[in-house]
Amino acid sequence: IAARRAFVVTSPLKVTITNYDSQNKEEFIIPRHPKDESFGERTVPFGKEIYIEESDFFDGENPPKGFKRLVAGGKVRLRNAYVITCEEVVRDENNKPIELLCTYDDRTGNGVTPEGEKRVQGIVQWVEATTSVSCDVAQYDRLFKAEAPGSSTGDFLDDINPDSVSIISGARCEPSVEADCLQ
């Protein structure tokens, strides 16, 4: 099933891009669907402060094998935008990361890898902090606990998964989602 796509961060971790001009806001024109041009395009703002998923940052010495997202001192590409490098991790009183101080390479916009540079493997989703919209996200799982609902008791209702939907509050989405809802 084809549907419009948008950036949403369900568990936001703040990223400050220290070498980005705080007065500057850019806009990237991004397809609403990566393989179907008939969905059109959307405008996604970019600025000095963004959010990424907490799970897209590994906080430790040895990331799991195959982890291609952001680590302290590492690089990652922001989808459809720039490559950033994590320079410093800001922590709360419990030593939990609450902000990443990063730099960006202005030569890498829109997926460009500069000549002579190694291509960055990891790509993460993001939203611009000041223009993102707070939202609730419904996350769906299997409706039934059994492969053949009701086969053991005769009543399919006995096999309904009570955790088949969960609501994630405090997510952040790109502003095009709000604009689409108002149309």
PDB file of N, CA and C in Angstrom, residues 8 16 21 40 59 73 80 90 98-99 111 126 140 147 149 163:
ATOM      1  N   VAL A   8       8.857  11.706  11.441  1.00  0.00           N
ATOM      2  CA  VAL A   8       8.302  11.755  12.787  1.00  0.00           C
ATOM      3  C   VAL A   8       9.343  11.154  13.721  1.00  0.00           C
ATOM      4  N   THR A  16      22.091  19.907  18.659  1.00  0.00           N
ATOM      5  CA  THR A  16      22.430  21.285  18.307  1.00  0.00           C
ATOM      6  C   THR A  16      23.614  21.243  17.355  1.00  0.00           C
ATOM      7  N   ASP A  21      24.537  28.500  11.334  1.00  0.00           N
ATOM      8  CA  ASP A  21      24.094  29.849  11.686  1.00  0.00           C
ATOM      9  C   ASP A  21      22.694  29.800  12.298  1.00  0.00           C
ATOM     10  N   GLY A  40       3.785  13.782  -5.136  1.00  0.00           N
ATOM     11  CA  GLY A  40       4.286  15.152  -5.067  1.00  0.00           C
ATOM     12  C   GLY A  40       5.467  15.307  -4.112  1.00  0.00           C
ATOM     13  N   ASP A  59      24.921   5.216  23.057  1.00  0.00           N
ATOM     14  CA  ASP A  59      25.676   5.835  24.137  1.00  0.00           C
ATOM     15  C   ASP A  59      26.555   4.790  24.808  1.00  0.00           C
ATOM     16  N   GLY A  73      31.619  11.000  18.506  1.00  0.00           N
ATOM     17  CA  GLY A  73      32.766  11.052  17.607  1.00  0.00           C
ATOM     18  C   GLY A  73      32.488  10.515  16.216  1.00  0.00           C
ATOM     19  N   ASN A  80      17.941  13.036   3.568  1.00  0.00           N
ATOM     20  CA  ASN A  80      17.681  14.118   2.619  1.00  0.00           C
ATOM     21  C   ASN A  80      18.328  15.446   3.012  1.00  0.00           C
ATOM     22  N   VAL A  90      25.840  16.001  25.953  1.00  0.00           N
ATOM     23  CA  VAL A  90      25.415  16.701  27.170  1.00  0.00           C
ATOM     24  C   VAL A  90      24.510  15.739  27.937  1.00  0.00           C
ATOM     25  N   ILE A  98      20.995  14.084  27.000  1.00  0.00           N
ATOM     26  CA  ILE A  98      19.824  14.936  26.766  1.00  0.00           C
ATOM     27  C   ILE A  98      20.029  15.849  25.562  1.00  0.00           C
ATOM     28  N   GLU A  99      21.271  15.942  25.100  1.00  0.00           N
ATOM     29  CA  GLU A  99      21.563  16.784  23.937  1.00  0.00           C
ATOM     30  C   GLU A  99      22.880  16.330  23.326  1.00  0.00           C
ATOM     31  N   GLY A 111      22.094  14.740   0.183  1.00  0.00           N
ATOM     32  CA  GLY A 111      22.664  13.424  -0.103  1.00  0.00           C
ATOM     33  C   GLY A 111      23.977  13.426  -0.864  1.00  0.00           C
ATOM     34  N   TRP A 126      14.938  12.826  11.108  1.00  0.00           N
ATOM     35  CA  TRP A 126      15.087  14.004  11.971  1.00  0.00           C
ATOM     36  C   TRP A 126      13.929  14.959  11.718  1.00  0.00           C
ATOM     37  N   TYR A 140       0.821   0.257  16.017  1.00  0.00           N
ATOM     38  CA  TYR A 140       0.017  -0.958  15.967  1.00  0.00           C
ATOM     39  C   TYR A 140       0.879  -2.209  15.970  1.00  0.00           C
ATOM     40  N   GLU A 147      -2.037 -17.478  16.138  1.00  0.00           N
ATOM     41  CA  GLU A 147      -2.052 -17.519  14.675  1.00  0.00           C
ATOM     42  C   GLU A 147      -3.444 -17.854  14.135  1.00  0.00           C
ATOM     43  N   PRO A 149      -6.905 -17.397  15.641  1.00  0.00           N
ATOM     44  CA  PRO A 149      -7.711 -16.904  16.758  1.00  0.00           C
ATOM     45  C   PRO A 149      -8.945 -17.772  17.032  1.00  0.00           C
ATOM     46  N   ASP A 163      -2.446  -5.433  23.781  1.00  0.00           N
ATOM     47  CA  ASP A 163      -1.391  -4.452  23.464  1.00  0.00           C
ATOM     48  C   ASP A 163      -1.273  -4.218  21.962  1.00  0.00           C
TER      49      ASP A 163
END
